[in-house]
Each structure stands twice: as structure tokens, then as C-alpha cells.
């Protein structure tokens, strides 16, 4: 299912020999129409990988026929030759499909700073194209994994019967992000590229954008949304946004649970903020505190580390009116010790930290993970 | 030596029973004059501990007779009662010295959110005051340790024969900072509080402020500079700034080497920046990349993680003109792979990452450490 759950899409994933070993490393997703409307959001890192520069240009045309994705190399920081490699990959896909390279998006993930093995990749395009099918969604999702232990896929049906499907990879998040997040969303709804763009921005802003596993931002993060129109259903826009957001939220959740070396999934819920921006700022600052992430790993309800992190922001709040709950126990009230910290049960994998800024009616939730020796191990040993 | 290296100062450090165990936990530093000129810089965290609020007020008067410091409790997030505790501590010291509490600074370090054991502390003030001596600098430096494995002390002689001495504790840094950094600097130079303030700000800006072990910022960070004038030497201001900066740099270096769980000391040297601010911004962004810190721990010269972190800043640079060297090998040139990465020797404890932004003549160095399983362990197991 995944990207092939909606009508009008075929996909495949193969081992093209880009990565060492026998894992799949090349995926292709093709939109057979009748529409090719598309939108995309990309990393905000100023150092953008060649496929990001290329795909942003493709998407700006509002039409995407196909997306080719490889693991085993990010093609980032590879200079003009790296950009030529991306271009050549798009040209090859276009040739195989009898279409224009200007409508072929490219995504890459893996080590930064190394050229891709282009012979393997170009040969692989023929192989993967030959395997394109309506059942290929799972193989495609498998082929884009790097340190992901499982494939991430999702789909939802919208009002009137259209479908939205998607696949994602990454142990990080969209932006800020690293370990590269790639996501391809598909739908058979009939909808134009401008509406797709608006909906995709709204959906990612409250899902992938609020995932902050380690505060790092990748050079390659990409989320694409392709519409085939094959269902013939013209969706209600509010319903469509809700469905796309649900698919993104589901994929984001899967990314978080599979984050490198994590043993806890931490939701940082900021309430009582003067603005949503303040709420996100505070949530992000708290999610980036290594000290707090270690404390949660150690199942220590160390609210002092929460309050310290809040204090580094410019959000509106009065230190004497801060309240903090961990898993529902308000252990900090009015900026000082509140309820008995021994009542906090931090054994479950899911942890919720609620921060009440007592400054207004707005709220937002940012998701992160704990910091573990396994994270250090994985990121010390694996060049990515 | 340490704070008692300059003439006019006495100090002591005792076990007052604030911390569990037999370690010293209460220090007193007294300026016997003839001058009491003083200056201070404090955490920029908006959540400030009671002793920071108190001492900032004391220092604003430009005179400090004594500094009382405790480990075993930060007295942060303790509300109005915590502030009363700080006030009572200063009053007690003032009473023992026959002086005014308005000239007694207070510093605390330890767990946030818990009240101090005031009976032990007040009784301890009598004990520590009774032990004040010209030899007490080392005991004072010992008493302010928390997770510090060693005491940090330094002293330098300036032109004309005046002395500058100091002690510090902390596994973090001034601002941004955590694990609380406390530092008391003393001098027997004859110099007014306005000059002290200017020199202290200049010295800390290029030393403690450029230490970023984990990007966290404490509620308690404090650096004080006290001048007794007892040498009778009126220093040349440029020389004085040089000597104070050297003492701060020496203490900063000791803090970094002793940072929690670190196995590498990483200097991030940013050159070719359009402004010094840009250089510091880039250095700080790189120093906060958990992914990079893990790579250095694993002795992997992963320059992609450096470039990714640079790309998250708003500093002036062109991604195609970035150069990065690790321990002298320019493994990234023009934003792409440069010299052979196998030439980089990452076995020594000291690691230098040089980033050339190719955007101007300015430079700055930010110091950090690697991210290790030991850091995670220490900060999971130790409530601080």
C-alpha cells in the first residue's frame, strides 16, 4: 500500500548495489495521472544537497510525473558534479518513462560528501522501472531506509472516497532535522498544485516540523505530495487537509518511535502561551536540552532542567508563574516545587511533559526522544 | 593560592553538612581591602536562582566585602522563601564579619527546586568564618565542587607586581551554560568597579562565553571579580585585561577538560567570517551538533555534520566556498570533499575543527567536548 494505496500510482524498490550488502536502495514512484499536480517542502538548511536543489526546481513547476529515491548516499556537498549526477538520474528516469526530466523529482539519503556510484544507479533505474506495479509501495518504502529499523507507511481514506498514502524514512525530522527525512505522499484526489502546496505546508508545520529528535537539520529533507486525480473525487479542502495531516502525523509518530537509540518518546506539550509561536519556541528549547533528555532516560522527573530550558527562550512568561507536569503530576507550581516528585511514574515508553506558561490561550506540542548511550553508540560508529 | 594569591584576601572551605557525605560544601572569600571594588556577570537565563538575583543587586553597588558559596543545592526555583534563605545567609555572614549584608554576595550550586538546609548552612557560616586564612584558597575551591572531579584554580602576576587569582567550578559554562558555572576572581590591583566591570565583561566574552559543553544554560552561573587594592599597584588597563583574560582562559580550559563524561576537547575555530558575531554563531551551532559530537567521539572525521550545522545559521557564507579542516587536514574544500579523510588523526584528546567561511577577515573559537555514553550515564543517574 503506502504510496500505491491511491489510484494512479505505481512504485517499486530494488537493490541496485548503491549500498553495501543486499538491501534495497533504489525506489521509484510514478504518477500515471490523469493529473500530475504536485507540491513539496524542503530542508531549511542553507547547505542543500543536489537532489534538493533539483527537486525544488521541479516542484516549482507544479507537476511531478515521478520520484526516484536512493539510500546509500546523500549526494550532498558534492559540488557541480554531484548536481550533474542528480540531473543525469532524472534524465534516465525520464527516458525510461518517455517523459520530461523537468517533471522527475530526485531524493537521496546517506553519507554526505561522497559522489553516488552512478553506474549502479543508472543501471538500477532500468531494473526498478521494470518492476513498477500497483503493489510496489512496500518495496519502495523499504528501499529508502538507512538506519531505520522498519519501513514507515501510512494511508487514510477521505470523505467521498479518495485516498491519501505515504512512505517516509528518517530517524530525524523535517526541519530542523538530520539523519535526513524523506517522505512521499500520494493522493488520487482531484486537486491543483496551489491547493496541494497550501495543504502540505499546513500539514507538515504541525507534524514533521514539530519532531525534534536531536536538533540537527539535514541537508536533504524533502516531503513531496503528488496528486493523480484518478479517483475523480474533488475533495473538500478542509477534509483533505485533515486527512493529509493525519497521514503526516502517523508517519511522524513512526519516525519518532524508531529514532536512533531512543528508549522514550517524549511529548512536550506547551499550554498557556501568549502565541502559538511562543509555544513552539518553548517546546523546541526543551526538546533540545541534552540534560533533560538524559534525565528522562534515567527516569528522573528533573523539572529543574525543564524550567532552565524555558528560561533560555524569549517567550512571554513570568518565572514565578511557570507550572510543569510530568506524566500528569504537577511537580512544579508557580516556578517552585509542587506535588511530590515520587508520584511521577516514568517507566512507560511514552512521556508527556506539560508546561503551563500562564501567559495566554495558545498551545503546541513538540515531540522528541531521550538521549541514550545507544544514540551515542549509533552516531559514533555509523558515518552518516 | 587561587583566590588568596592576591594580597588582601582570606578564604576557607568546610564541610557544613549541606551535601551528603564528608565533602566540603561551604566556602567563604573575604576582601580585607583597603578597597572593596567589585564587578559581576551572571547567567542570561530568565529563570534566575535566588542567589543570582541577590548578588546582582549587591554587585550593582560596586562593592563586595565577602562571597559565600555553597554546593549541595542551587536554591533555584524555590520562590520567595528561597530568596529569604539567600538573604539570611548574607545577613549571617555580615553579622560574623561585623559588616553590611548589602556587600555580601551569595553563590549556590546543586539541584534545582529544593530549599537549602538552612540550619546547617547558618551554623556552617560560623565554622567557615573561623577558618578564614591567607592559605584558604584551595579549601574554598574544593568546597564549591559538584560533579567536578578536581578543583579549578589559577593565578597570574601582572606588570608592576599585582596579582590576579581565581577559582571556578562547573562542568558547563557561563552562558549558555549548565551544571552551573561559578567563578570568583580576585586581585590586589588598585582599580575601580567601573573598570572592573568593563574588563570582566571583555574577559568573559572571549573565554567562559565561548565554552559550550552541552548548550544548556544554568539558572545560577556567576562570575565575580573583587579588587582589594592591597598591592598598591594601579595597573595599566590593557595589561590588567590581558591578565584577567588569561586567568579566565586558564579556568575555562580546566572546566572543559573536566566536563562531564567527555573524552575529547574540541576547539571549533571559525575563520574568514564577515564579523566576529558570525564566527561565534557558527562556532556555537557546530558545538551544539550532537551528531558531530558523537562522530568526534567515534574518531570519525565526519565533515558533513560540520557543514550541516553551519548551514543552520544566518552567518554570511556561500555553501560552495566553505572549507573545513579537522586536525589540520582540509577534508572539505569548496563545499565538497577535499583532502583524503584517512589522513585525519583523531586519536589525541585535543581536536581542532577549522571552518573557513570565505566571507571576511573575522574569526572566533568556541570550545566544546564530545558526546559520550559516560555523559549520558552521568546525567541520567545524577539529579542536578
PDB file of C-alpha atoms in Angstrom, chain A residues 12-16 18-19 23-28 69-72 109 128 136-146 148 151 167 169 182:
ATOM      1  CA  UNK A  12       8.972  -0.349  -6.954  1.00  0.00           C
ATOM      2  CA  UNK A  13      12.070  -0.774  -4.801  1.00  0.00           C
ATOM      3  CA  UNK A  14      15.176  -2.777  -5.718  1.00  0.00           C
ATOM      4  CA  UNK A  15      18.761  -3.493  -4.695  1.00  0.00           C
ATOM      5  CA  UNK A  16      20.759  -1.512  -7.230  1.00  0.00           C
ATOM      6  CA  UNK A  18      24.335   1.556  -4.178  1.00  0.00           C
ATOM      7  CA  UNK A  19      24.590   0.443  -0.553  1.00  0.00           C
ATOM      8  CA  UNK A  23      19.344  -4.335   0.997  1.00  0.00           C
ATOM      9  CA  UNK A  24      17.106  -2.467  -1.390  1.00  0.00           C
ATOM     10  CA  UNK A  25      18.482   1.001  -2.116  1.00  0.00           C
ATOM     11  CA  UNK A  26      16.580   2.426  -5.083  1.00  0.00           C
ATOM     12  CA  UNK A  27      12.882   3.324  -5.250  1.00  0.00           C
ATOM     13  CA  UNK A  28      10.692   4.748  -7.971  1.00  0.00           C
ATOM     14  CA  UNK A  69      14.821   7.931  -4.399  1.00  0.00           C
ATOM     15  CA  UNK A  70      18.048   6.301  -3.301  1.00  0.00           C
ATOM     16  CA  UNK A  71      19.553   5.367   0.014  1.00  0.00           C
ATOM     17  CA  UNK A  72      23.298   4.738   0.345  1.00  0.00           C
ATOM     18  CA  UNK A 109      19.853   9.880   1.691  1.00  0.00           C
ATOM     19  CA  UNK A 128      13.354  -0.565 -10.842  1.00  0.00           C
ATOM     20  CA  UNK A 136       5.176  -1.809  -5.220  1.00  0.00           C
ATOM     21  CA  UNK A 137       4.531   0.623  -2.344  1.00  0.00           C
ATOM     22  CA  UNK A 138       6.054  -1.573   0.334  1.00  0.00           C
ATOM     23  CA  UNK A 139       9.214  -2.355  -1.636  1.00  0.00           C
ATOM     24  CA  UNK A 140       9.670   1.354  -2.337  1.00  0.00           C
ATOM     25  CA  UNK A 141       9.286   2.188   1.368  1.00  0.00           C
ATOM     26  CA  UNK A 142      11.831  -0.494   2.192  1.00  0.00           C
ATOM     27  CA  UNK A 143      14.379   0.813  -0.321  1.00  0.00           C
ATOM     28  CA  UNK A 144      14.655   4.279   1.245  1.00  0.00           C
ATOM     29  CA  UNK A 145      15.639   3.054   4.713  1.00  0.00           C
ATOM     30  CA  UNK A 146      19.078   3.901   6.152  1.00  0.00           C
ATOM     31  CA  UNK A 148      15.557   2.924  10.049  1.00  0.00           C
ATOM     32  CA  UNK A 151       9.636   0.874   6.872  1.00  0.00           C
ATOM     33  CA  UNK A 167       6.003   6.488   2.911  1.00  0.00           C
ATOM     34  CA  UNK A 169      12.287   7.328   6.213  1.00  0.00           C
ATOM     35  CA  UNK A 182      12.356  11.798   3.131  1.00  0.00           C
TER      36      UNK A 182
END
